[in-house]
Amino acid sequence: MRQILERVLEAARREGAEYADARWVDRRSQVVRTKNGKVDRVREDHSRGVGVRVLVDGAWGFASGSRTDEESLMRIAAEAVRVARASALRRSDPPVAMASVEPVEAEWRTPVSEDPFEVKLEDKIKTLLDADRIMRQVEGVKVARGSIAAFREDKIFASTEGSYIEQSKTEVGAGIEVLAVSGGEVQRRSWPASFGGNWAACGYEYVRQLDLPSRAEQTAREAVELLDAEQCPGKVTDVILGGSQLALQIHESCGHPIELDRVLGQEASFAGTSFLTVDKLGEFQYGSEAVTITADATIPGGLGTFGYDDEGVPAQRVTIVDQGRFVGYLTSRETAGRVGLQPTGAMRADGWNRIPLIRMTNINLEPGDWSLEEIIRDTKEGILADTVKSWSIDDRRLNFQFATEVAWEIKDGSLGRMLKNFTYTGITPEFWRSCDAVGNKEEWQLWGLPNCGKGEPSQAAHVGHGAAPSRFRNVKVGVGRW
Amino acid sequence: MVGRDRALSIVTKAVEFSEADQTEAVVRVTDAYLTRFSSNYIHQNVGEHNVQLSVRVALGKRLGSASTNAVDEQGIRECVQRALRIARVQEENPDFASFPAPEPIPEVGGYFEETAECTPDRRAEGVARIIDAASSRGLQAAGAFSTAAAELAVANSLGVRAYHRWTTAALNTVIMSDEGSGWAAALAGQVGDIDPQAVASRAIDKCLRSAHPAALEPGEYEVVLEPAAVATLMGFLARLGFSALAVQEGRSFLCGKIGQRIVDERITMWDDATDPAGIPMAFDFEGVPKRRLSLLRRGVAENVVHDSFTAGREGKKSTGHAIPGGFGEPMPTHLFVASGEATLEEMIASTRRGILVTRFHYVNPVHPVKTIITGMTRDGTFLIENGRVTRPVKNFRFTESILNALNQVELVGKDRELHGGRLGGIMVPALKLRRFHFTGVTEF
């Protein structure tokens, strides 16, 4: 493949490209889903192809195809150059210039103890049906679901600057979910998280460690209990967010607004821009002193962990918010060059048929000093809420509103009754400035989101978020009429 | 594009290579291009050629499914074998009755050579018109202009052999100043039906009128929703409740409501993939022919959509709403909402104090069975006072039940627009609602 890719890059250069890169990507996935005692779906998907990205006279072009013979790839390279020449009709001023990086020859792969594609399907089905049976033993359960998924991406990146990088990434995800239905009310409870469970970059050992059947009964009981729980009242109160909900809060209100392509307007017509404009870098009080956020593509097990990004830039750990102060972006070679920063290795593409965009790596709220128990004990009146149910944020990432699957009242330092349909809303920097307690290392966990959407045509990225339960003061909760 | 013969040959081979009791093969061919612009230049410009084959096999009631985009003979054989391997270790799925039997496929059109052969230069010229219109007024343009040609072929061991090809062209733009923004979009099967200048003019007009918005208190307001905003409400309503699976699982607002009036009688909605006014499709992803299906008639819920699985469970026939991937959830994907009699101007003129909404942004369900959704307004939100649009306002967050909102209909627009959906699209008029619940406001 190396020789073919190098000939393709050479062809792109002959056609007029001042820079070109080619990515050969081979992806396979397997998903096993059960529902109400039956195997609902077992499916294996496979897709492979090559994408060629070129810079011609300072304008970008990209073409991609699923046929990987040399003749087809030569046509793709020529098409990419034709597309770039069309882009030059309205070119940026000044033309695109990428920050320089050292060429790299390297190999990288996710450390895997037990290959998830080698585990017998029967074993996966049995684990899920065991959990399913336990869930359905709880009265009031209407739908019990479970899933175990495996994903592998093998890719080769080659560039006209001399980089040649082979990587193999393996991910697994697993979870259970219950729908309880009664008298026109429907409530859902998931474990360990609600995007097909939780995800990690590693082998099947992660799924074994989750031990889904062990949490089946509690998950089902909570779903049924929610049916008769009190409606969350509308008020302003202190809120403790559990780790999986906080992961999404970080994702939407920090992860997306620090993507420098978004900041520079490149997503304006789709999901929007960012309030974290370049003039705020190093100056803006994003959160309280308790809030330190990093982007870390080197942490073991994260969905945003890799060796090199899709521009050949090494994975890095970057500080984004330092004790409340906004100090860093996620960047590409192009955007870093444009505003005089360093590339942070955050460019990733959703497969062979998409261009790399700036994507979150693992965006982590660094641990604080508190145990969850200490935070609850220290809260006179408030609400503890967890597990993502609904999310929405405006097109500059300021006004957000989220809903969680479950919540509990806190009174005088103790957990009280369960509340249903918990929603909370706020303005991003006001919310993070109200954070006064962050959970410690023992409470801290890495969460995987396999469905981060961005770009046109749309791309789904696999990203990670480290978080521990944390407290936010004076939050508006219970939005809307119920 | 690979053409009818090649597409049908791929799926037919897959069926022939299989020793399962029943086999179904679906191939989807995509030639798609998109030219994206921001800050008044083209910053991304991409193309894609893909041929994706999906195979489902049934050994008795044991099912397996696999897909690949390696569609040479060896690739097809391997894909079939993977599906068979899965089926062999499977447990029986009692819900499986049969893949669909063949039925006559309607001729619906929808393929336009002009779109399939649209060049990068033509897209760039369209984009240039928007950029030039914006920059000449000191504004910034962002957006995307895409053209795509697609083929779908389905074969199964019961004799289904179906082929359809279609094209789409879509253009959207957000025009921005330091003080406000405006949006406009167009969707069509034929790229020549898209007028970049007209799209630019609408978005520029919105942008200029949006400058210096005032903050209004959230609360209940009369609203005039332009078609793009209505498309979001109706699209979510269809998604949250009109799948037979949602009803079977007790998570649809339609449980026990078929035959009852659930929204204002001025609301009529149907699914019709055969209507050339949308983006037509001849059959679904199981090869079942498309036909018009009434969902809401004068406010009364009439039907839900089925694929072969949900239909088999109830001993019914599929309505032709299987979506890609197999074993998913059937969905209405080609929606039409009946027009009314009012012009947008008449809706505004009849409003004492209300909000004019261009479109919604980042909408998600909060409580699906109650149809409560939340989202923001975006790119053109205005205050109406005494029958006139008086000033732009900062964007609101709404948290509202769609069914409640659709029980507050006062006027239905006479003109309709086609907006993008998951596969086909949604053709909708503007609506004026007596009450709509805004629960928050942002800083711009």
Coordinates of C-alpha atoms in Angstrom, one line a residue, chain B residues 69-306:
Chain B
N69 CA -18.2 -1.8 0.4
A70 CA -16.0 -4.4 -1.2
V71 CA -18.4 -5.4 -3.9
D72 CA -16.3 -7.5 -6.2
E73 CA -17.3 -11.2 -6.3
Q74 CA -15.1 -12.1 -3.4
G75 CA -16.3 -9.2 -1.3
I76 CA -19.9 -10.1 -1.9
R77 CA -19.3 -13.8 -1.0
E78 CA -17.4 -12.8 2.2
C79 CA -20.3 -10.5 3.2
V80 CA -22.9 -13.2 2.7
Q81 CA -20.7 -15.7 4.7
R82 CA -20.4 -13.2 7.6
A83 CA -24.1 -12.8 7.7
L84 CA -24.6 -16.6 7.6
R85 CA -21.9 -17.1 10.4
I86 CA -23.9 -14.7 12.6
A87 CA -27.2 -16.4 11.9
R88 CA -25.8 -19.9 12.7
V89 CA -25.0 -18.9 16.3
Q90 CA -28.1 -16.8 16.8
E91 CA -31.2 -17.5 18.8
E92 CA -34.5 -17.5 17.1
N93 CA -36.4 -14.2 16.7
P94 CA -40.1 -15.1 16.9
D95 CA -41.0 -11.7 15.4
F96 CA -39.5 -12.6 12.1
A97 CA -42.2 -13.7 9.7
S98 CA -40.6 -13.2 6.2
F99 CA -38.8 -10.7 4.1
P100 CA -41.4 -9.0 1.8
A101 CA -42.7 -10.6 -1.4
P102 CA -42.4 -8.8 -4.7
E103 CA -44.9 -6.1 -5.7
P104 CA -45.0 -3.8 -8.7
I105 CA -42.7 -0.8 -8.1
P106 CA -44.1 2.6 -9.2
E107 CA -42.1 4.9 -11.6
V108 CA -41.5 8.0 -9.6
G109 CA -38.7 9.9 -11.4
G110 CA -36.4 12.0 -9.3
Y111 CA -33.2 11.6 -11.3
F112 CA -31.8 14.7 -13.1
E113 CA -28.8 14.4 -15.3
E114 CA -28.1 18.1 -14.7
T115 CA -27.6 17.4 -10.9
A116 CA -25.7 14.2 -11.4
E117 CA -23.2 15.9 -13.7
C118 CA -22.9 19.1 -11.8
T119 CA -19.2 20.1 -11.7
P120 CA -17.2 21.6 -8.8
D121 CA -16.9 24.8 -11.0
R122 CA -20.7 25.2 -11.1
R123 CA -21.1 24.8 -7.4
A124 CA -18.2 27.2 -6.8
E125 CA -19.9 29.7 -9.1
G126 CA -23.1 29.4 -7.1
V127 CA -21.2 30.0 -3.9
A128 CA -19.4 32.9 -5.4
R129 CA -22.7 34.7 -6.1
I130 CA -23.6 34.4 -2.4
I131 CA -20.2 35.5 -1.2
D132 CA -20.1 38.5 -3.6
A133 CA -23.6 39.5 -2.6
A134 CA -22.6 39.4 1.1
S135 CA -19.2 41.0 0.8
S136 CA -20.5 43.9 -1.3
R137 CA -22.6 44.8 1.8
G138 CA -19.7 44.3 4.2
L139 CA -21.2 41.0 5.5
Q140 CA -19.8 37.5 6.0
A141 CA -21.2 34.5 4.2
A142 CA -21.1 30.9 5.3
G143 CA -22.9 27.8 4.0
A144 CA -22.8 24.7 1.8
F145 CA -23.8 23.8 -1.7
S146 CA -24.1 20.1 -2.3
T147 CA -25.1 17.9 -5.2
A148 CA -25.5 14.1 -5.1
A149 CA -26.6 11.2 -7.2
A150 CA -27.7 8.0 -5.6
E151 CA -28.8 4.5 -6.5
L152 CA -30.7 2.0 -4.5
A153 CA -31.2 -1.7 -5.5
V154 CA -32.9 -4.4 -3.4
A155 CA -33.2 -8.1 -4.2
N156 CA -34.4 -10.9 -2.0
S157 CA -34.9 -14.6 -2.4
L158 CA -38.7 -14.2 -2.7
G159 CA -38.2 -12.5 -6.0
V160 CA -37.9 -8.8 -5.2
R161 CA -35.8 -7.0 -7.7
A162 CA -36.0 -3.2 -7.3
Y163 CA -33.9 -0.3 -8.6
H164 CA -34.2 3.4 -8.1
R165 CA -31.9 6.3 -8.8
W166 CA -32.3 9.9 -7.7
T167 CA -30.5 13.2 -7.3
T168 CA -30.5 16.0 -4.7
A169 CA -29.2 19.5 -4.7
A170 CA -29.1 21.6 -1.5
L171 CA -27.9 25.1 -0.7
N172 CA -27.9 26.8 2.7
T173 CA -26.3 30.0 3.9
V174 CA -25.9 32.0 7.1
I175 CA -25.1 35.6 6.5
M176 CA -23.5 37.4 9.4
S177 CA -22.6 40.9 10.5
D178 CA -21.2 41.9 13.9
E179 CA -24.7 42.7 15.0
G180 CA -26.9 39.9 13.6
S181 CA -27.4 37.0 11.3
G182 CA -29.8 35.6 8.7
W183 CA -30.4 32.3 7.1
A184 CA -31.9 30.9 3.9
A185 CA -31.8 27.5 2.2
A186 CA -33.1 25.6 -0.8
L187 CA -33.5 21.9 -1.6
A188 CA -34.5 20.3 -4.9
G189 CA -33.9 17.3 -7.1
Q190 CA -32.7 19.5 -10.0
V191 CA -29.8 21.8 -9.3
G192 CA -31.2 24.3 -11.9
D193 CA -34.2 24.8 -9.6
I194 CA -31.8 26.3 -7.0
D195 CA -31.2 30.0 -7.3
P196 CA -28.2 31.1 -5.3
Q197 CA -29.0 34.7 -5.8
A198 CA -32.4 34.3 -4.4
V199 CA -31.1 32.4 -1.4
A200 CA -28.5 35.1 -0.8
S201 CA -31.1 37.9 -1.0
R202 CA -33.3 36.2 1.6
A203 CA -30.5 35.6 4.0
I204 CA -29.0 39.1 3.6
D205 CA -32.4 40.7 4.2
K206 CA -32.8 38.7 7.4
C207 CA -29.3 39.5 8.5
L208 CA -29.7 43.3 8.0
R209 CA -33.0 43.3 9.8
S210 CA -31.6 41.2 12.7
A211 CA -29.0 43.9 13.7
H212 CA -28.9 45.0 17.3
P213 CA -31.5 42.6 18.8
A214 CA -33.2 43.5 22.0
A215 CA -33.6 41.1 25.0
L216 CA -37.2 40.2 25.7
E217 CA -38.5 38.4 28.7
P218 CA -39.1 34.7 28.1
G219 CA -42.7 33.6 28.5
E220 CA -45.8 32.7 26.4
Y221 CA -46.1 34.5 23.1
E222 CA -48.1 34.3 19.9
V223 CA -45.8 33.0 17.3
V224 CA -45.5 33.1 13.5
L225 CA -43.3 30.1 12.5
E226 CA -41.8 30.2 9.1
P227 CA -41.8 26.9 7.2
A228 CA -38.3 25.9 8.3
A229 CA -39.3 26.2 12.0
V230 CA -42.5 24.2 11.2
A231 CA -40.5 21.5 9.5
T232 CA -38.6 21.0 12.8
L233 CA -41.8 20.6 14.8
M234 CA -43.5 18.3 12.4
G235 CA -40.3 16.3 11.8
F236 CA -40.0 15.6 15.5
L237 CA -43.7 14.8 15.8
A238 CA -43.3 12.2 13.1
R239 CA -40.1 10.8 14.6
L240 CA -41.4 10.6 18.1
G241 CA -44.6 8.8 17.6
F242 CA -45.5 7.6 14.1
S243 CA -43.4 4.5 14.1
A244 CA -45.3 1.3 14.7
L245 CA -42.4 0.1 16.9
A246 CA -42.9 3.1 19.2
V247 CA -46.5 2.2 19.6
Q248 CA -45.8 -1.5 20.1
E249 CA -43.4 -0.6 22.8
G250 CA -45.7 1.8 24.5
R251 CA -43.5 4.8 24.1
S252 CA -45.5 6.7 21.5
F253 CA -48.0 9.5 22.1
L254 CA -50.2 7.7 19.7
C255 CA -50.8 4.7 22.0
G256 CA -54.6 4.2 22.1
K257 CA -55.1 7.5 20.1
I258 CA -55.5 6.2 16.5
G259 CA -58.8 7.5 15.3
Q260 CA -58.8 10.4 17.8
R261 CA -58.2 14.1 17.2
I262 CA -54.8 14.9 18.7
V263 CA -54.1 18.3 17.2
D264 CA -56.0 21.2 15.6
E265 CA -58.2 20.2 12.7
R266 CA -56.3 22.5 10.4
I267 CA -53.4 20.1 10.6
T268 CA -53.2 17.4 8.0
M269 CA -50.0 15.4 7.4
W270 CA -49.2 12.5 5.2
D271 CA -46.1 10.6 3.9
D272 CA -45.7 10.3 0.2
A273 CA -42.4 9.3 -1.4
T274 CA -44.1 9.1 -4.8
D275 CA -44.9 12.8 -5.0
P276 CA -42.4 14.6 -7.4
A277 CA -42.8 17.8 -5.4
G278 CA -40.5 16.2 -2.8
I279 CA -37.4 14.0 -3.3
P280 CA -39.2 10.9 -4.6
M281 CA -38.3 7.3 -3.8
A282 CA -39.9 4.3 -5.5
F283 CA -39.5 1.8 -2.6
D284 CA -38.1 1.4 0.9
F285 CA -35.0 -0.4 2.1
E286 CA -36.8 -3.8 2.0
G287 CA -38.0 -3.2 -1.6
V288 CA -41.6 -2.5 -0.6
P289 CA -43.2 0.0 -3.0
K290 CA -43.9 3.5 -1.7
R291 CA -47.4 4.8 -1.6
R292 CA -49.2 7.7 0.0
L293 CA -50.1 7.1 3.7
S294 CA -52.2 9.5 5.7
L295 CA -50.8 10.2 9.2
L296 CA -53.0 13.1 10.4
R297 CA -56.2 14.0 8.7
R298 CA -57.9 17.2 10.0
G299 CA -56.1 16.7 13.3
V300 CA -57.1 13.0 13.7
A301 CA -54.3 10.4 14.0
E302 CA -54.9 7.8 11.2
N303 CA -51.9 5.6 10.7
V304 CA -48.4 4.7 11.8
V305 CA -45.7 3.4 9.5
H306 CA -44.5 -0.2 9.3

